[in-house]
Tab-separated table of C-alpha atoms and ligand atoms in Angstrom:
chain	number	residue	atom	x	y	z
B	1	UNK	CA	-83.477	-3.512	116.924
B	2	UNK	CA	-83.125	-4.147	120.608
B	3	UNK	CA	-80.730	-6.037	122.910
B	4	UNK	CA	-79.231	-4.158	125.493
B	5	UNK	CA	-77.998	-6.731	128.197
B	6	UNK	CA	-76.236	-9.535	125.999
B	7	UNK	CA	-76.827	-13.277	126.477
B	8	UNK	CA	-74.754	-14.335	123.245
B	9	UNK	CA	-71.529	-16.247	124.220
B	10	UNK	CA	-68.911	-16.991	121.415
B	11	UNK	CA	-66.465	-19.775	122.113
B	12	UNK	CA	-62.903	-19.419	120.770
B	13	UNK	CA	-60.699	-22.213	119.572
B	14	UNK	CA	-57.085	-22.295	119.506
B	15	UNK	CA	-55.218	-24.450	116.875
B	16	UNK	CA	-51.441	-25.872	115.883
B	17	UNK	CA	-49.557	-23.298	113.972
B	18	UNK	CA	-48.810	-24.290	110.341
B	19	UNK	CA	-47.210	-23.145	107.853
B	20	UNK	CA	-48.279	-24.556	103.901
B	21	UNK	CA	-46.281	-23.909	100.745
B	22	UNK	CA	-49.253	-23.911	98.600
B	23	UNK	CA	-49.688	-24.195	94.533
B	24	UNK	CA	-51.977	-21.999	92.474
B	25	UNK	CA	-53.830	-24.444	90.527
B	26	UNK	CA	-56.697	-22.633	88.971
B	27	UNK	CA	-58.313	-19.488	89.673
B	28	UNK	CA	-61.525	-17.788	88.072
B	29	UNK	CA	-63.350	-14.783	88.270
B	30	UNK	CA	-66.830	-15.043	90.414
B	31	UNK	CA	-67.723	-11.240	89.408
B	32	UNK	CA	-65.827	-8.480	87.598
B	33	UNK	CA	-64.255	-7.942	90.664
B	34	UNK	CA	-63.414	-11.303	92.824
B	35	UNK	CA	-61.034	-13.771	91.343
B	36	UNK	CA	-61.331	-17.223	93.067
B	37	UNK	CA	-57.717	-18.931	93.195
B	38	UNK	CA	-57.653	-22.475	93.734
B	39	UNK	CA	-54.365	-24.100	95.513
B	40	UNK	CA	-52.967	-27.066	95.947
B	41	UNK	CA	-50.334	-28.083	98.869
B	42	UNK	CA	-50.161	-30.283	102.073
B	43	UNK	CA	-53.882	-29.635	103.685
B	44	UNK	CA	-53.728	-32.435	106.573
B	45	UNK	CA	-54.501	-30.723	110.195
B	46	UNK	CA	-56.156	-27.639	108.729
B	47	UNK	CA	-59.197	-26.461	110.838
B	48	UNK	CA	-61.274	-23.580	110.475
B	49	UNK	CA	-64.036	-23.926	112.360
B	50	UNK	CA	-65.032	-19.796	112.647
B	51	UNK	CA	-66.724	-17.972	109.529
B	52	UNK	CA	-64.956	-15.190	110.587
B	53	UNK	CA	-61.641	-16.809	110.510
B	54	UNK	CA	-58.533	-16.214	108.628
B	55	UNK	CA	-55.023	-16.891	107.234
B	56	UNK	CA	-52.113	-15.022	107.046
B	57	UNK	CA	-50.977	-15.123	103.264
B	58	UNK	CA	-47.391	-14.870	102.309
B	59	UNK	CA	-47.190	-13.188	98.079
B	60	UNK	CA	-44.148	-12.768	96.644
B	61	UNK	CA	-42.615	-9.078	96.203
B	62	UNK	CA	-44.579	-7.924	92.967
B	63	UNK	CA	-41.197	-6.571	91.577
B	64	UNK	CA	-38.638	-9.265	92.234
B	65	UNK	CA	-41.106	-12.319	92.081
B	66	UNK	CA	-39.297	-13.280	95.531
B	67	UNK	CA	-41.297	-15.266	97.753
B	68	UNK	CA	-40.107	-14.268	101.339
B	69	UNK	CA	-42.097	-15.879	103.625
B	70	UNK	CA	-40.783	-17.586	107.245
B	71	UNK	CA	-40.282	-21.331	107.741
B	72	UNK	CA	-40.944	-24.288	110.176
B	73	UNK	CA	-37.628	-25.577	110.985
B	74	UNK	CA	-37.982	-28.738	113.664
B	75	UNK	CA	-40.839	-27.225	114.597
B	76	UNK	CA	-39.425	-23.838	115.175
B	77	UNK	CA	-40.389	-20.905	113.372
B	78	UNK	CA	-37.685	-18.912	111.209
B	79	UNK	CA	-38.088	-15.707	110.089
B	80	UNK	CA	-36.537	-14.628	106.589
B	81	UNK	CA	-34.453	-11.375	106.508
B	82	UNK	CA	-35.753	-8.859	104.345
B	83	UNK	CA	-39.089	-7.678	103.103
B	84	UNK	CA	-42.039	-9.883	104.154
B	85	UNK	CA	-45.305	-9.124	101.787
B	86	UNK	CA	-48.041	-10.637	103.806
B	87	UNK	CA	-52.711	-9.948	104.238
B	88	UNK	CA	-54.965	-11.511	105.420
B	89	UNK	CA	-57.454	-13.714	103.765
B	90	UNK	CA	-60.649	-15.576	104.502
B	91	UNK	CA	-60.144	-19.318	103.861
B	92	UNK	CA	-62.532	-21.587	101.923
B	93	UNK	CA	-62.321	-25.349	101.135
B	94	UNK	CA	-64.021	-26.625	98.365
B	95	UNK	CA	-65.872	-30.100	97.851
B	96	UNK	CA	-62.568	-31.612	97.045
B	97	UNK	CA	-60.556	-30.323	100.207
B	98	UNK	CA	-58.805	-27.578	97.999
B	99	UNK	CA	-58.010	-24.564	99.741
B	100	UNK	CA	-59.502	-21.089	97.899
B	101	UNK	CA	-59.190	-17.924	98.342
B	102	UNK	CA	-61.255	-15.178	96.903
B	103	UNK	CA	-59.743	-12.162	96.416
B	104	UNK	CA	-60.976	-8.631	95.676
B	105	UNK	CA	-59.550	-7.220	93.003
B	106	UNK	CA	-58.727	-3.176	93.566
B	107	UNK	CA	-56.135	-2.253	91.616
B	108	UNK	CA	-52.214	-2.715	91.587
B	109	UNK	CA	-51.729	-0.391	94.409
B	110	UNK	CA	-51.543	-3.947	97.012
B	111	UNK	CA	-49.437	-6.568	96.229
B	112	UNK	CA	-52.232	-9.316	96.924
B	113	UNK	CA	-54.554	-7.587	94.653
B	114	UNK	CA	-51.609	-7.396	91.957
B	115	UNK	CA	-50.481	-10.470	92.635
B	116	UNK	CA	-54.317	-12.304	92.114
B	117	UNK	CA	-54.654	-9.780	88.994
B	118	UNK	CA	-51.548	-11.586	87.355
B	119	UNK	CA	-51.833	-15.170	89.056
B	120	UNK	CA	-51.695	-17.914	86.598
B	121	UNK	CA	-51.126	-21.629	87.300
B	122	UNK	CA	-48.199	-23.159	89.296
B	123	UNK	CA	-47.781	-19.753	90.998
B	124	UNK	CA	-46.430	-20.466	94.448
B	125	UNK	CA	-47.692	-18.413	98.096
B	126	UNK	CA	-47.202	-19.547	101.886
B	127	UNK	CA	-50.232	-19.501	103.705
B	128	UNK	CA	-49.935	-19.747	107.565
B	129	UNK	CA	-53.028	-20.607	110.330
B	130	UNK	CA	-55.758	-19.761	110.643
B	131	UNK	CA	-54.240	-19.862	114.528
B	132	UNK	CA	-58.237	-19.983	115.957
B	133	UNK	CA	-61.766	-19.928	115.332
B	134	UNK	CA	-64.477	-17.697	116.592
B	135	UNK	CA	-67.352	-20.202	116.800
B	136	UNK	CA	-70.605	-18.747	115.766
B	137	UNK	CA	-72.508	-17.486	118.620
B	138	UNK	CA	-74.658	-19.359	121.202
B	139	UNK	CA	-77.620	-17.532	122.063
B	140	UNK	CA	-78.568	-15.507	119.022
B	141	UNK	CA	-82.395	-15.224	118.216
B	142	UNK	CA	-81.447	-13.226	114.994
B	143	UNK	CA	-78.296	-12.319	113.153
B	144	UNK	CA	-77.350	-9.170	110.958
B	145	UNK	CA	-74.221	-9.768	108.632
B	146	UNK	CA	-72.756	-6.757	106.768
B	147	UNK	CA	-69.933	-5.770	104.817
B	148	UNK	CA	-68.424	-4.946	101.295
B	149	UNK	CA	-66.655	-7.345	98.994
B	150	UNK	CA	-64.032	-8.062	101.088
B	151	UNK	CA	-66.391	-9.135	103.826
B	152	UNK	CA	-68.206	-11.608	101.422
B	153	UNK	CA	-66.091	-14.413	101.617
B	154	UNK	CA	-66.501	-14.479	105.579
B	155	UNK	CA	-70.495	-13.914	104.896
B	156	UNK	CA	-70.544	-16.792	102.810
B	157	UNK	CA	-69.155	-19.176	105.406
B	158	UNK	CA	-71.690	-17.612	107.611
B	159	UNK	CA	-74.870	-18.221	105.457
B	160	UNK	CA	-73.265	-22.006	105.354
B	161	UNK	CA	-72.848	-22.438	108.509
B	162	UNK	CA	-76.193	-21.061	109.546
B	163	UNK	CA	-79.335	-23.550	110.123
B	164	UNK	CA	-81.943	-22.596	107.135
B	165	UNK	CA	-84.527	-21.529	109.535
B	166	UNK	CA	-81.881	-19.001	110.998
B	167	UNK	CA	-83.362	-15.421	110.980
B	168	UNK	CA	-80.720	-13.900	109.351
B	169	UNK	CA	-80.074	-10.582	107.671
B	170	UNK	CA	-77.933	-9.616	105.274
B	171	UNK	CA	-76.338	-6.079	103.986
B	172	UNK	CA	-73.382	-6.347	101.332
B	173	UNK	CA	-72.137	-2.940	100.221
B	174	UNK	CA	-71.240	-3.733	96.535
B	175	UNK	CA	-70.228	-2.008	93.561
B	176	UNK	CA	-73.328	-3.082	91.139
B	177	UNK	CA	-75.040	-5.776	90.693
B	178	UNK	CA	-72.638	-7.656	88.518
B	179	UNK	CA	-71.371	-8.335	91.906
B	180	UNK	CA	-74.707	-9.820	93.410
B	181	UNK	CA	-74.116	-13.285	91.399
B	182	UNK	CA	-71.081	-14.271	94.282
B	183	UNK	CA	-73.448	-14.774	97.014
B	184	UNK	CA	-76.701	-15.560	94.885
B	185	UNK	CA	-74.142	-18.438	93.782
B	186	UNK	CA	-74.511	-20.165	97.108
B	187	UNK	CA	-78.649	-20.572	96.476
B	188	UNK	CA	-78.980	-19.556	99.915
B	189	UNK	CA	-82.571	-19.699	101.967
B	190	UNK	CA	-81.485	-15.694	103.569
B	191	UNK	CA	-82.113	-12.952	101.489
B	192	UNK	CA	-79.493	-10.902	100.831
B	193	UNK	CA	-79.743	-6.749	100.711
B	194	UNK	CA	-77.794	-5.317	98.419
B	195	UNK	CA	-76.356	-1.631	98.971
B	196	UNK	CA	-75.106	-0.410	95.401
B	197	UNK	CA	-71.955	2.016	95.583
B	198	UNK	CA	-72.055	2.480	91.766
B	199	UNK	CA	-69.262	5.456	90.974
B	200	UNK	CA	-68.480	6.227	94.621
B	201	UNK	CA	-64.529	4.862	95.710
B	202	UNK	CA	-64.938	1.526	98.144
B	203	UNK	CA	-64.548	2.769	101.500
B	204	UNK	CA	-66.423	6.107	101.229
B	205	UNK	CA	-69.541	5.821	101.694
B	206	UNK	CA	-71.552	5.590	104.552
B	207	UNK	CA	-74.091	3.245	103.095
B	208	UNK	CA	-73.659	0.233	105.565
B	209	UNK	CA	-74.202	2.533	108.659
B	210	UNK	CA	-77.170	3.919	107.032
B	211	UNK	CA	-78.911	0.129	106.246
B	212	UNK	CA	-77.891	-0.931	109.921
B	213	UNK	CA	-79.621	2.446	111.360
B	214	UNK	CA	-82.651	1.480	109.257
B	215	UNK	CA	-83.662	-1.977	110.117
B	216	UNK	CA	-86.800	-2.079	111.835
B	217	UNK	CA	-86.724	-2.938	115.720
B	218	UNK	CA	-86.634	-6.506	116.590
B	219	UNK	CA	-87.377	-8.281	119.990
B	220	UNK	CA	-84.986	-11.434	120.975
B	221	UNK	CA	-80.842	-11.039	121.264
B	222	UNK	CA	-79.733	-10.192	118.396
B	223	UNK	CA	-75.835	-10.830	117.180
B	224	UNK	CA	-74.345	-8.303	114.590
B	225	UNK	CA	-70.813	-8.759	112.445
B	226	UNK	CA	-69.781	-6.516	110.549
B	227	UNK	CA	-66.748	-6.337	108.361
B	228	UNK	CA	-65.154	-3.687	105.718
B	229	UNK	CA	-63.525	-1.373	105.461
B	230	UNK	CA	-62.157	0.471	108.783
B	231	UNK	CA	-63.460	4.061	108.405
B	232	UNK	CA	-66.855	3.367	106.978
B	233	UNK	CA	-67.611	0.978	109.923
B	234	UNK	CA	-67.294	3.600	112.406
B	235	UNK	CA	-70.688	4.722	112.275
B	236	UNK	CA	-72.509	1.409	112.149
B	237	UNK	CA	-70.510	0.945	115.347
B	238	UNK	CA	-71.209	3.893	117.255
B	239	UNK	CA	-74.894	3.259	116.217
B	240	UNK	CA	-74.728	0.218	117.669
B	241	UNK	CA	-72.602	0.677	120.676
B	242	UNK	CA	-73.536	3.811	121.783
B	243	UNK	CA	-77.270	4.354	120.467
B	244	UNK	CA	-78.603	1.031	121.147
B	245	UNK	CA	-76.479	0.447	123.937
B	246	UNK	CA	-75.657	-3.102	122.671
B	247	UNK	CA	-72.390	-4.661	124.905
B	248	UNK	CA	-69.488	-6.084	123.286
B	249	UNK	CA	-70.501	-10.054	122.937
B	250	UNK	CA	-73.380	-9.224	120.309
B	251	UNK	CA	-71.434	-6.853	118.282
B	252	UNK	CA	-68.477	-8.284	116.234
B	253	UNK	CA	-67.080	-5.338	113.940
B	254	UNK	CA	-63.619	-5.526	112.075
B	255	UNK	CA	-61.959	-3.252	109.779
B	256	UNK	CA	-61.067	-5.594	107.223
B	257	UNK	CA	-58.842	-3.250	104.924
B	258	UNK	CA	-58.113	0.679	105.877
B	259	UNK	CA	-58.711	2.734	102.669
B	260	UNK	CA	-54.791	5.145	101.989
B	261	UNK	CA	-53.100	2.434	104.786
B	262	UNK	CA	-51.266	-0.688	102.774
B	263	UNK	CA	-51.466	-3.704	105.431
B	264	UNK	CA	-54.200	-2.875	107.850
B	265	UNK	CA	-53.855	-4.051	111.085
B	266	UNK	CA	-57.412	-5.563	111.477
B	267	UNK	CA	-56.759	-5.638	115.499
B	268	UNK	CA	-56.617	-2.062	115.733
B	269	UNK	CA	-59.720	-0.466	117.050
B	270	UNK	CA	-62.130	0.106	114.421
B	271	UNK	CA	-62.979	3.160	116.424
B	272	UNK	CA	-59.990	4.601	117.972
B	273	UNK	CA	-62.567	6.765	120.269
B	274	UNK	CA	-63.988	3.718	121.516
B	275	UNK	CA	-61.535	1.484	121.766
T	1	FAD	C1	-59.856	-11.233	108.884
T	1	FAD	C2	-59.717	-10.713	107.463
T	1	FAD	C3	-60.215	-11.441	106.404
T	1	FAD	C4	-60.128	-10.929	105.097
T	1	FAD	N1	-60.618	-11.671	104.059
T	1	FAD	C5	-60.519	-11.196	102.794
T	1	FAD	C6	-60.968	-11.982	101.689
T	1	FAD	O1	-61.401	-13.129	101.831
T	1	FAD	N2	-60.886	-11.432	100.444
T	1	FAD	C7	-60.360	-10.165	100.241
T	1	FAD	O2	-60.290	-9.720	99.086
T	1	FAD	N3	-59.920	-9.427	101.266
T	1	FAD	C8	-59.970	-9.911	102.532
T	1	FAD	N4	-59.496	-9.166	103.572
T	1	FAD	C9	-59.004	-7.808	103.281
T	1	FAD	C10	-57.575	-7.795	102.743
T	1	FAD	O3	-56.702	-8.352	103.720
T	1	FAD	C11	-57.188	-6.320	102.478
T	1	FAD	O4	-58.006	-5.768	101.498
T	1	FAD	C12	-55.722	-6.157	102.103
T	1	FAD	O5	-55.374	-4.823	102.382
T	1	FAD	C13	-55.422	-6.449	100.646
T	1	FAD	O6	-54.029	-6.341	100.471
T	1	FAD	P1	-53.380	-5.614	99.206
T	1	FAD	O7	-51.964	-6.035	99.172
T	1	FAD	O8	-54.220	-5.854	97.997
T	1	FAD	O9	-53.488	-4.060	99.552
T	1	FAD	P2	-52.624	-3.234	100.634
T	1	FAD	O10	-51.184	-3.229	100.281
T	1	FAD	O11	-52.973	-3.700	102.001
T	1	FAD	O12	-53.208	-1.766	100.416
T	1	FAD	C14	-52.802	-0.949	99.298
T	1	FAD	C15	-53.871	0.124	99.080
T	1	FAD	O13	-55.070	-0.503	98.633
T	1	FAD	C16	-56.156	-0.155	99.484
T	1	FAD	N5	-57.040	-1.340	99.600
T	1	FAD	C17	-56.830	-2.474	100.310
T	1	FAD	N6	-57.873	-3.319	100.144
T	1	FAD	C18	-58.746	-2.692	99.328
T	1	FAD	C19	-60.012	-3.064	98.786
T	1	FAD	N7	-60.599	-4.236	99.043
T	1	FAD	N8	-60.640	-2.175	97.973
T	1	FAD	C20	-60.085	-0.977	97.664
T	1	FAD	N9	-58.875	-0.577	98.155
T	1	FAD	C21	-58.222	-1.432	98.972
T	1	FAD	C22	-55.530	0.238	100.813
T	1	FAD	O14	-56.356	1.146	101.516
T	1	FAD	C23	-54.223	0.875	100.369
T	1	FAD	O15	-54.446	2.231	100.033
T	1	FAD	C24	-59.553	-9.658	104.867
T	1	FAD	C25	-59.024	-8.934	105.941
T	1	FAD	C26	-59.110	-9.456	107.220
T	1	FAD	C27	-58.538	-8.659	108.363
């Protein structure tokens, strides 16, 4: 793939900070490994315009069952004292205005992953923002979207959001392929390149970096986001970056989770050598 001197612009949207007390009111699982949790609360003013965008959710301490999340008091933000259990999430609205939120299931190590494990109806999270968008890039002949699970929520707003004829590829680093049916639920026009982890821990392979390395050339600007976890990424990046030469507007690469860190800051440089 080429594309060394960028024309891709991406606009970015600012929006009204809110905070909703939202209402589990259904959830289901989309593989053996997403759940989908449907909520219910005050939805007027939400905008999400990005596919990359997200909301800071507020889960109650797995232990106590308190919920201590921070308030909007006359329009002022208060903080709670004590322990704050907050992660980010990708936010979806369904046909019916419902917010969802599909959430990877990895264990009871996190307290989101715990908490979704365990949800059952009436269960009761904050959700605050998203606090911008991303739009989706002007200028982009062809796209490349990549990622594991985590990353597939954000993909699927992409392949949405994308006009049919949109060249677009996509990599998704899954575990098998009971895992293919959440995107080949959307009946999307893009194929979709499955990279199979099988036994190997998420986060330790290098199996994303080694499907962006091997895509054939490609004329036109092309516009790459990648998302997953941090380490893994690193690679892909550098590939990109530093290989291709590729400048900062037509690469968009996040470290969605940090495998051993709880609580991943996803602003920190996904290569700390390349800040
Ligand atoms: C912009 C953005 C959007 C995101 N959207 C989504 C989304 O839509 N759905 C989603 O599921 N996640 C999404 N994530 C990732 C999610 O925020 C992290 O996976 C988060 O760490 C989960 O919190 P936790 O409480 O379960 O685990 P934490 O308490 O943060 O971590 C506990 C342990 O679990 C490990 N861990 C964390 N996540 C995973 C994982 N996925 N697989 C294996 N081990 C893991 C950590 O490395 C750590 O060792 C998004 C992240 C960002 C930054």
């Amino acid at each position: 793939m080429s594309t060394v001197s960028s024309t891709i612009r991406q606009e970015r949207v600012r929006h009204d900070f809110a905070l909703r007390e939202m209402t589990v009111t259904a959830w289901r699982d989309l593989t053996p490994r997403i759940r989908r949790v449907t909520l219910a609360g005050p939805m007027e003013g939400f905008t999400s315009l990005g596919p990359g965008d997200h909301v800071k959710v507020f889960f109650p301490n797995p232990s106590t069952g308190v919920l201590n999340a921070p308030r909007l008091v006359d329009g002022r933000l208060e903080r709670p004292a004590g322990e704050v259990i907050a992660r980010d999430y990708t936010p979806l609205v369904n046909a019916d205005g419902a917010l969802e939120l599909d959430v990877v299931i990895h264990g009871d190590a996190g307290p989101a992953s715990a908490w979704a494990t365990n949800v059952s109806e009436g269960a009761q999270i904050v959700v605050a923002g998203p606090r911008g968008s991303k739009l989706p890039p002007e200028g982009a002949d062809w796209y490349v979207l990549a990622g594991d699970e985590t990353a597939l929520p954000a993909i699927s707003r992409w392949l949405r959001l994308l006009p049919e004829d949109a060249d677009v590829t996509v990599l998704a680093e899954v575990q098998d392929a009971d895992d293919e049916a959440y995107l080949g639920a959307l009946d999307s026009p893009h194929q979709v390149t499955y990279l199979h982890r099988g036994s190997a821990e998420p986060g330790t392979t290098t199996l994303i970096a080694d499907a962006v390395r091997a895509l054939p050339s490609k004329d036109g600007a092309g516009f790459w986001w990648l998302a997953g976890e941090a380490q893994s990424l690193v690679p892909a990046r550098r590939y990109l970056r530093r290989e291709l030469g590729l400048d900062q507007a037509a690469v968009d690469c996040s470290g969605y989770w940090k495998r051993g860190t709880p609580e991943h800051d996803h602003h920190a440089p996904v290569d700390p050598s390349d800040p």
